[in-house]
CSV table of C-alpha atoms in Angstrom, one decimal:
chain,number,residue,atom,x,y,z
A,1,UNK,CA,76.8,72.6,152.8
A,2,UNK,CA,79.7,71.4,150.7
A,3,UNK,CA,77.3,70.5,147.9
A,4,UNK,CA,75.8,74.0,148.1
A,5,UNK,CA,79.2,75.6,148.0
A,6,UNK,CA,80.2,73.4,145.0
A,7,UNK,CA,77.0,74.4,143.2
A,8,UNK,CA,77.7,78.1,143.8
A,9,UNK,CA,81.3,77.7,142.5
A,10,UNK,CA,80.1,75.9,139.4
A,11,UNK,CA,77.6,78.5,138.6
A,12,UNK,CA,80.1,81.3,139.2
A,13,UNK,CA,82.7,79.5,136.9
A,14,UNK,CA,80.1,79.0,134.2
A,15,UNK,CA,79.0,82.6,134.4
A,16,UNK,CA,82.6,83.8,134.2
A,17,UNK,CA,83.3,81.6,131.2
A,18,UNK,CA,80.1,82.7,129.5
A,19,UNK,CA,81.0,86.4,130.0
A,20,UNK,CA,84.5,85.9,128.7
A,21,UNK,CA,83.2,84.1,125.6
A,22,UNK,CA,80.5,86.7,125.1
A,23,UNK,CA,83.0,89.7,125.4
A,24,UNK,CA,84.4,89.4,121.8
A,25,UNK,CA,80.9,89.0,120.4
A,26,UNK,CA,79.7,92.1,122.3
A,27,UNK,CA,82.8,94.0,121.0
A,28,UNK,CA,82.1,92.9,117.4
A,29,UNK,CA,78.5,94.0,117.7
A,30,UNK,CA,79.6,97.4,119.1
A,31,UNK,CA,82.0,97.9,116.2
A,32,UNK,CA,79.5,96.9,113.5
A,33,UNK,CA,77.7,99.7,111.7
A,34,UNK,CA,74.0,100.1,112.4
A,35,UNK,CA,71.7,98.1,110.1
A,36,UNK,CA,70.7,100.0,107.0
A,37,UNK,CA,67.7,99.8,104.7
A,38,UNK,CA,68.4,97.7,101.6
A,39,UNK,CA,69.8,99.3,98.4
A,40,UNK,CA,67.7,99.2,95.3
A,41,UNK,CA,69.9,99.0,92.1
A,42,UNK,CA,68.7,100.3,88.8
A,43,UNK,CA,70.7,100.1,85.5
A,44,UNK,CA,72.2,103.5,84.6
A,45,UNK,CA,73.8,102.5,81.3
A,46,UNK,CA,75.5,99.7,79.4
A,47,UNK,CA,78.8,99.8,77.4
A,48,UNK,CA,78.2,97.2,74.8
A,49,UNK,CA,81.2,98.0,72.5
A,50,UNK,CA,79.3,98.7,69.3
A,51,UNK,CA,81.2,99.5,66.1
A,52,UNK,CA,84.9,98.9,65.5
A,53,UNK,CA,86.5,101.7,67.5
A,54,UNK,CA,87.1,102.2,71.2
A,55,UNK,CA,84.7,104.6,72.8
A,56,UNK,CA,87.2,107.3,73.7
A,57,UNK,CA,84.5,109.3,75.7
A,58,UNK,CA,84.6,106.4,78.2
A,59,UNK,CA,87.9,104.6,77.7
A,60,UNK,CA,91.6,105.3,77.2
A,61,UNK,CA,94.4,102.7,76.6
A,62,UNK,CA,96.7,102.0,79.5
A,63,UNK,CA,100.4,102.9,78.9
A,64,UNK,CA,103.5,101.2,80.3
A,65,UNK,CA,104.7,101.7,83.9
A,66,UNK,CA,107.2,100.4,86.4
A,67,UNK,CA,104.9,98.0,88.3
A,68,UNK,CA,104.4,94.3,87.6
A,69,UNK,CA,100.9,95.0,86.5
A,70,UNK,CA,101.7,97.5,83.8
A,71,UNK,CA,105.4,97.0,82.8
A,72,UNK,CA,104.3,95.2,79.6
A,73,UNK,CA,101.4,97.6,78.8
A,74,UNK,CA,101.5,99.2,75.4
A,75,UNK,CA,99.4,101.8,73.5
A,76,UNK,CA,99.6,99.7,70.3
A,77,UNK,CA,96.2,99.7,68.8
A,78,UNK,CA,96.1,96.0,67.9
A,79,UNK,CA,96.4,95.1,71.6
A,80,UNK,CA,93.0,96.5,72.4
A,81,UNK,CA,90.4,96.1,69.6
A,82,UNK,CA,86.6,96.3,69.3
A,83,UNK,CA,84.8,94.0,67.0
A,84,UNK,CA,81.6,91.8,66.9
A,85,UNK,CA,80.2,93.8,69.8
A,86,UNK,CA,83.1,92.9,72.1
A,87,UNK,CA,86.2,94.5,73.5
A,88,UNK,CA,89.4,92.3,73.1
A,89,UNK,CA,92.5,92.9,75.2
A,90,UNK,CA,95.6,90.8,74.2
A,91,UNK,CA,98.9,89.6,75.6
A,92,UNK,CA,101.4,88.7,73.0
A,93,UNK,CA,105.1,88.0,72.3
A,94,UNK,CA,106.8,91.0,71.0
A,95,UNK,CA,107.8,90.2,67.5
A,96,UNK,CA,109.9,93.3,66.9
A,97,UNK,CA,112.3,94.2,69.8
A,98,UNK,CA,114.2,96.7,67.7
A,99,UNK,CA,111.9,99.5,68.7
A,100,UNK,CA,110.7,98.1,72.0
A,101,UNK,CA,113.0,95.8,73.9
A,102,UNK,CA,110.3,94.1,76.0
A,103,UNK,CA,109.7,90.4,75.4
A,104,UNK,CA,105.9,90.7,75.8
A,105,UNK,CA,103.3,93.3,75.2
A,106,UNK,CA,99.8,93.7,76.7
A,107,UNK,CA,96.7,95.8,76.3
A,108,UNK,CA,94.2,97.3,78.6
A,109,UNK,CA,91.7,100.1,79.0
A,110,UNK,CA,90.8,102.6,81.8
A,111,UNK,CA,88.0,105.1,82.5
A,112,UNK,CA,90.5,107.4,84.4
A,113,UNK,CA,89.8,111.0,83.7
A,114,UNK,CA,86.6,110.1,81.8
A,115,UNK,CA,84.2,108.3,84.2
A,116,UNK,CA,84.2,107.3,87.9
A,117,UNK,CA,81.6,106.0,90.3
A,118,UNK,CA,81.1,106.1,94.1
A,119,UNK,CA,78.8,103.6,95.8
A,120,UNK,CA,77.5,101.8,92.8
A,121,UNK,CA,77.1,98.4,91.2
A,122,UNK,CA,79.2,97.2,88.2
A,123,UNK,CA,78.8,94.0,86.2
A,124,UNK,CA,81.2,92.8,83.5
A,125,UNK,CA,80.5,89.9,81.1
A,126,UNK,CA,83.9,88.5,80.2
A,127,UNK,CA,85.6,85.4,78.8
A,128,UNK,CA,89.1,84.8,80.1
A,129,UNK,CA,91.6,82.9,78.0
A,130,UNK,CA,94.3,81.1,79.9
A,131,UNK,CA,98.1,80.9,79.4
A,132,UNK,CA,101.2,80.4,81.5
A,133,UNK,CA,101.9,83.8,83.0
A,134,UNK,CA,98.5,85.3,82.1
A,135,UNK,CA,97.1,87.7,84.7
A,136,UNK,CA,93.9,89.4,83.5
A,137,UNK,CA,92.2,91.8,85.9
A,138,UNK,CA,89.2,94.0,86.3
A,139,UNK,CA,89.8,96.5,89.1
A,140,UNK,CA,89.3,100.1,90.4
A,141,UNK,CA,91.4,102.9,91.8
A,142,UNK,CA,90.5,106.4,93.2
A,143,UNK,CA,90.0,109.1,90.6
A,144,UNK,CA,91.7,111.7,92.8
A,145,UNK,CA,93.6,109.9,95.5
A,146,UNK,CA,94.3,112.0,98.6
A,147,UNK,CA,96.9,109.6,99.8
A,148,UNK,CA,99.5,107.2,98.3
A,149,UNK,CA,98.9,103.5,97.7
A,150,UNK,CA,97.7,101.4,99.6
A,151,UNK,CA,96.1,104.0,101.9
A,152,UNK,CA,94.2,105.5,99.0
A,153,UNK,CA,92.4,102.1,98.5
A,154,UNK,CA,92.1,99.7,95.7
A,155,UNK,CA,89.3,97.3,94.7
A,156,UNK,CA,90.1,94.3,92.6
A,157,UNK,CA,86.9,93.0,91.2
A,158,UNK,CA,88.7,90.0,89.7
A,159,UNK,CA,92.2,88.7,89.0
A,160,UNK,CA,93.0,85.3,87.5
A,161,UNK,CA,96.3,83.6,87.4
A,162,UNK,CA,97.5,81.2,84.7
A,163,UNK,CA,94.9,78.3,84.3
A,164,UNK,CA,93.1,78.8,87.6
A,165,UNK,CA,89.4,77.7,87.7
A,166,UNK,CA,88.7,80.6,90.1
A,167,UNK,CA,89.3,84.3,90.4
A,168,UNK,CA,90.5,86.4,93.3
A,169,UNK,CA,88.5,89.3,94.8
A,170,UNK,CA,90.6,91.7,96.9
A,171,UNK,CA,90.7,95.1,98.5
A,172,UNK,CA,93.9,96.9,99.5
A,173,UNK,CA,94.1,99.7,102.0
A,174,UNK,CA,96.4,101.0,104.8
A,175,UNK,CA,94.5,98.7,107.2
A,176,UNK,CA,94.7,95.6,105.1
A,177,UNK,CA,98.4,96.1,104.6
A,178,UNK,CA,98.8,95.4,108.3
A,179,UNK,CA,95.6,93.4,109.1
A,180,UNK,CA,94.8,91.4,105.9
A,181,UNK,CA,92.7,88.9,107.9
A,182,UNK,CA,90.7,91.4,110.0
A,183,UNK,CA,88.3,91.0,108.2
A,184,UNK,CA,89.6,88.9,105.3
A,185,UNK,CA,90.6,91.3,102.5
A,186,UNK,CA,90.7,88.6,99.8
A,187,UNK,CA,88.4,85.8,98.7
A,188,UNK,CA,87.9,83.5,95.7
A,189,UNK,CA,85.0,82.8,93.3
A,190,UNK,CA,84.7,79.7,91.1
A,191,UNK,CA,84.3,80.4,87.4
A,192,UNK,CA,83.4,78.6,84.2
A,193,UNK,CA,87.0,78.5,83.1
A,194,UNK,CA,86.5,78.4,79.3
A,195,UNK,CA,83.2,80.1,79.1
A,196,UNK,CA,81.6,83.5,79.7
A,197,UNK,CA,81.2,84.7,83.3
A,198,UNK,CA,79.5,87.8,84.7
A,199,UNK,CA,81.7,89.4,87.4
A,200,UNK,CA,79.9,91.8,89.7
A,201,UNK,CA,80.6,94.3,92.5
A,202,UNK,CA,78.1,96.0,94.8
A,203,UNK,CA,79.6,98.8,96.7
A,204,UNK,CA,77.9,100.8,99.5
A,205,UNK,CA,79.1,102.8,102.5
A,206,UNK,CA,78.6,99.6,104.7
A,207,UNK,CA,80.3,96.9,102.6
A,208,UNK,CA,81.7,95.7,99.3
A,209,UNK,CA,80.2,92.5,97.9
A,210,UNK,CA,81.6,90.5,94.9
A,211,UNK,CA,79.5,88.2,92.7
A,212,UNK,CA,80.2,85.6,90.0
A,213,UNK,CA,77.3,84.8,87.7
A,214,UNK,CA,74.9,86.4,90.2
A,215,UNK,CA,76.2,84.5,93.2
A,216,UNK,CA,77.9,86.3,96.1
A,217,UNK,CA,81.4,85.0,96.5
A,218,UNK,CA,83.1,87.4,98.9
A,219,UNK,CA,82.4,90.5,101.0
A,220,UNK,CA,84.3,93.1,103.0
A,221,UNK,CA,82.4,95.1,105.7
A,222,UNK,CA,83.0,98.6,107.0
A,223,UNK,CA,83.5,97.9,110.7
A,224,UNK,CA,85.2,99.9,113.4
A,225,UNK,CA,86.1,103.6,113.8
A,226,UNK,CA,89.5,103.6,112.1
A,227,UNK,CA,89.1,105.2,108.6
A,228,UNK,CA,92.0,103.3,107.2
A,229,UNK,CA,89.7,100.2,107.4
A,230,UNK,CA,87.4,101.5,104.7
A,231,UNK,CA,88.9,104.2,102.4
A,232,UNK,CA,86.4,103.5,99.6
A,233,UNK,CA,84.4,106.6,100.2
A,234,UNK,CA,85.2,108.6,97.0
A,235,UNK,CA,84.8,108.1,93.2
A,236,UNK,CA,86.8,105.2,91.7
A,237,UNK,CA,87.6,104.6,88.0
A,238,UNK,CA,87.5,101.2,86.3
A,239,UNK,CA,90.3,99.3,84.6
A,240,UNK,CA,90.2,96.2,82.4
A,241,UNK,CA,93.6,94.8,81.4
A,242,UNK,CA,95.3,91.7,80.1
A,243,UNK,CA,98.6,91.4,82.0
A,244,UNK,CA,101.5,89.1,81.6
A,245,UNK,CA,104.2,87.9,84.1
A,246,UNK,CA,105.2,89.2,87.5
A,247,UNK,CA,106.2,88.0,91.0
A,248,UNK,CA,102.6,86.8,91.8
A,249,UNK,CA,101.6,85.1,88.5
A,250,UNK,CA,105.1,83.8,87.7
A,251,UNK,CA,107.0,83.5,84.4
A,252,UNK,CA,105.4,83.6,80.9
A,253,UNK,CA,105.6,80.6,78.5
A,254,UNK,CA,105.6,82.3,75.1
A,255,UNK,CA,104.4,79.0,73.5
A,256,UNK,CA,101.0,79.6,75.2
A,257,UNK,CA,100.6,83.0,73.6
A,258,UNK,CA,98.8,85.0,72.3
A,259,UNK,CA,96.2,85.2,75.1
A,260,UNK,CA,93.2,87.5,75.4
A,261,UNK,CA,90.3,88.6,77.6
A,262,UNK,CA,87.0,89.3,75.7
A,263,UNK,CA,84.4,91.6,77.2
A,264,UNK,CA,80.9,91.5,76.0
A,265,UNK,CA,79.5,94.3,78.0
A,266,UNK,CA,80.0,96.5,81.1
A,267,UNK,CA,76.9,97.6,83.1
A,268,UNK,CA,76.8,100.4,85.6
A,269,UNK,CA,74.0,100.6,88.1
A,270,UNK,CA,72.9,103.4,90.4
A,271,UNK,CA,71.6,102.7,93.9
A,272,UNK,CA,68.9,104.3,96.0
A,273,UNK,CA,68.1,103.8,99.7
A,274,UNK,CA,64.6,104.7,100.8
A,275,UNK,CA,64.2,106.6,97.6
A,276,UNK,CA,67.3,108.7,98.2
A,277,UNK,CA,70.3,108.6,95.8
A,278,UNK,CA,73.3,106.6,97.0
A,279,UNK,CA,75.4,106.4,93.9
A,280,UNK,CA,77.5,109.2,92.5
A,281,UNK,CA,78.7,109.2,88.9
A,282,UNK,CA,81.5,111.5,87.9
A,283,UNK,CA,82.7,112.6,84.4
A,284,UNK,CA,85.9,114.5,85.1
A,285,UNK,CA,86.5,115.4,81.5
A,286,UNK,CA,83.2,117.2,81.2
A,287,UNK,CA,82.9,120.9,82.0
């Protein structure tokens, strides 16, 4: 009798423990979005930087601002150039502080007001030079944000700091500001530090996937019912910029300048699911 009672208690305890352990898994499955058919990506167009002038139908130069990322930005034409089929964005020591008191100047380009994409794939072939205080980035922001940052959402395709042999992939939102690890909002991808790399982003209603040289390196899934978890549901524009200095990257060593990022091409893909269009391209400047 005692043995029978012991057996019953053991089974009950095992069942209780199993149910307790299974509860989080059931909750996660309940929160997950239903499985979707795969997306088929097809190249829409390539920006291959032909000629010697910036394609102003697609890009504009980034002006200075008050944030770490743009406080050294300048509209000076020699900080963003096009030659040999490449875009070049530079970070330099300011040799003439009489007209501009900043110690360093940087260049970058943006498609804001010219081109935006919703639920698409982007690839950028880029070579990143390194320097102390260098902070090159390829990233996206909403074309017409309905809320302030970070609730409006931000997608950082890549950011590199100093001489790192890897890049960061990150999303920012109202949710990640409070719950950065649920799910992880940032990851890393190993790069060929002194060579060309292809940085990719595949963005759907269900998830964002980052790639480096064709290999998936990080992902962020749309789970749960809180819309602040996944605000990337509207067109976003693209920025490519060579930044210098800031709280995150640290101080700049002017002896390691100038520094540059070189872009060979940018490719935009449209996605379809079961033959139905998924991607939306927007050209705000066109009537």
